[in-house]
XYZ file of C-alpha atoms in Angstrom:
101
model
C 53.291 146.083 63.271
C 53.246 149.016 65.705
C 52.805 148.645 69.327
C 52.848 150.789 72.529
C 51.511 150.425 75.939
C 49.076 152.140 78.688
C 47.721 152.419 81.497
C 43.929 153.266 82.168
C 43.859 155.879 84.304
C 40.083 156.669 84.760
C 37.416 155.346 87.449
C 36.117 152.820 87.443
C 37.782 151.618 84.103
C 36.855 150.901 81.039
C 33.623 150.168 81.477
C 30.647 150.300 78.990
C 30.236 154.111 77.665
C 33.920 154.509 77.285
C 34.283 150.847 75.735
C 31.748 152.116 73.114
C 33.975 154.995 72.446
C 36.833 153.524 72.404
C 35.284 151.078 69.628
C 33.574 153.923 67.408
C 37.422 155.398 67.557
C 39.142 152.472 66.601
C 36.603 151.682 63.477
C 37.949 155.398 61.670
C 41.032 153.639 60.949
C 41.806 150.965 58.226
C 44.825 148.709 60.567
C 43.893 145.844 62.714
C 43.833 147.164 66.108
C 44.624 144.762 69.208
C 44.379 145.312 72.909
C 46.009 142.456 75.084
C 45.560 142.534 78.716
C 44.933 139.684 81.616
C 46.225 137.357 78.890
C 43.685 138.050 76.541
C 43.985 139.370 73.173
C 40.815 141.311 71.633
C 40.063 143.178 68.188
C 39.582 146.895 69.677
C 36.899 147.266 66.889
C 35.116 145.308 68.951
C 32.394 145.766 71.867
C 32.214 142.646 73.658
C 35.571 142.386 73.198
C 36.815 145.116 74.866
C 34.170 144.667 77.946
C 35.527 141.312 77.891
C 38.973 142.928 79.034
C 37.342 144.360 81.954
C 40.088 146.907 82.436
C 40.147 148.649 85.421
C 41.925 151.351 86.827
C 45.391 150.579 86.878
C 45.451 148.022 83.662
C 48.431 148.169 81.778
C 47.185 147.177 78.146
C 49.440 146.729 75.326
C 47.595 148.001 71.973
C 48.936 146.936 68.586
C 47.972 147.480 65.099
C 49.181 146.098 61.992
C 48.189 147.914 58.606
C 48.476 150.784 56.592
C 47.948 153.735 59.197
C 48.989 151.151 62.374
C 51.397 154.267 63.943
C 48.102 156.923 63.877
C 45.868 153.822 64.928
C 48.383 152.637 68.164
C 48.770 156.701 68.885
C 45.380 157.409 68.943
C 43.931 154.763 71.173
C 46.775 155.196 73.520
C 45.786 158.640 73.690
C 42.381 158.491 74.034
C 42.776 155.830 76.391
C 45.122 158.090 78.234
C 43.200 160.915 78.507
C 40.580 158.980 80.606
C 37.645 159.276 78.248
C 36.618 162.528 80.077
C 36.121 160.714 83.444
C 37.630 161.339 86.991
C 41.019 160.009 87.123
C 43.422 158.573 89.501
C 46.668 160.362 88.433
C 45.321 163.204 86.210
C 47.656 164.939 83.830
C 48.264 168.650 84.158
C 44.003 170.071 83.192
C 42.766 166.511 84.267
C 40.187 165.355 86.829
C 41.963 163.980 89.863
C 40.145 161.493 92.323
C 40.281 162.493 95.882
C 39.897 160.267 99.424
């Protein structure tokens, strides 16, 4: 088992275009993948799953995997999660979108 943790950084969350990416990413690798957050556990390979997260900005979500590529699988979606899925963000890294008042 691998595990890491993240925050989601983009506005308004993950909501249901990024969910669907998020899913479509998680399905290219052969490990489980988790995402717990608000005390609920989910398969990440899964769409109503991860909109029942409802994630929003801010959310710290713990992703685990447990298989034979779980390190690439946990990397990945904390990446992708990370990078905001392309949306405006509230603390952009460095070449990020940053929200403004």
């Amino acid at each position: 088992m691998f595990e890491s943790e993240v925050r989601v950084p983009n506005i308004p969350g993950i909501h249901a275009r990024p969910a669907a990416e998020l899913v479509k990413y998680a399905a290219r690798f052969a490990s489980e993948i988790f995402l717990e957050a608000n005390d609920l556990t989910i398969n990440a390979k899964s769409i109503m799953g991860v909109m029942m997260l409802a994630a929003v900005t801010g959310t710290i979500l713990k992703v685990r995997a447990v298989g034979p590529d779980e390190s690439q699988a946990v990397q990945g979606v904390v990446d992708l999660i990370s990078s905001g899925f392309g949306e405006e963000m509230e603390d952009a890294p460095e070449g990020g979108t940053k929200a403004t008042d």
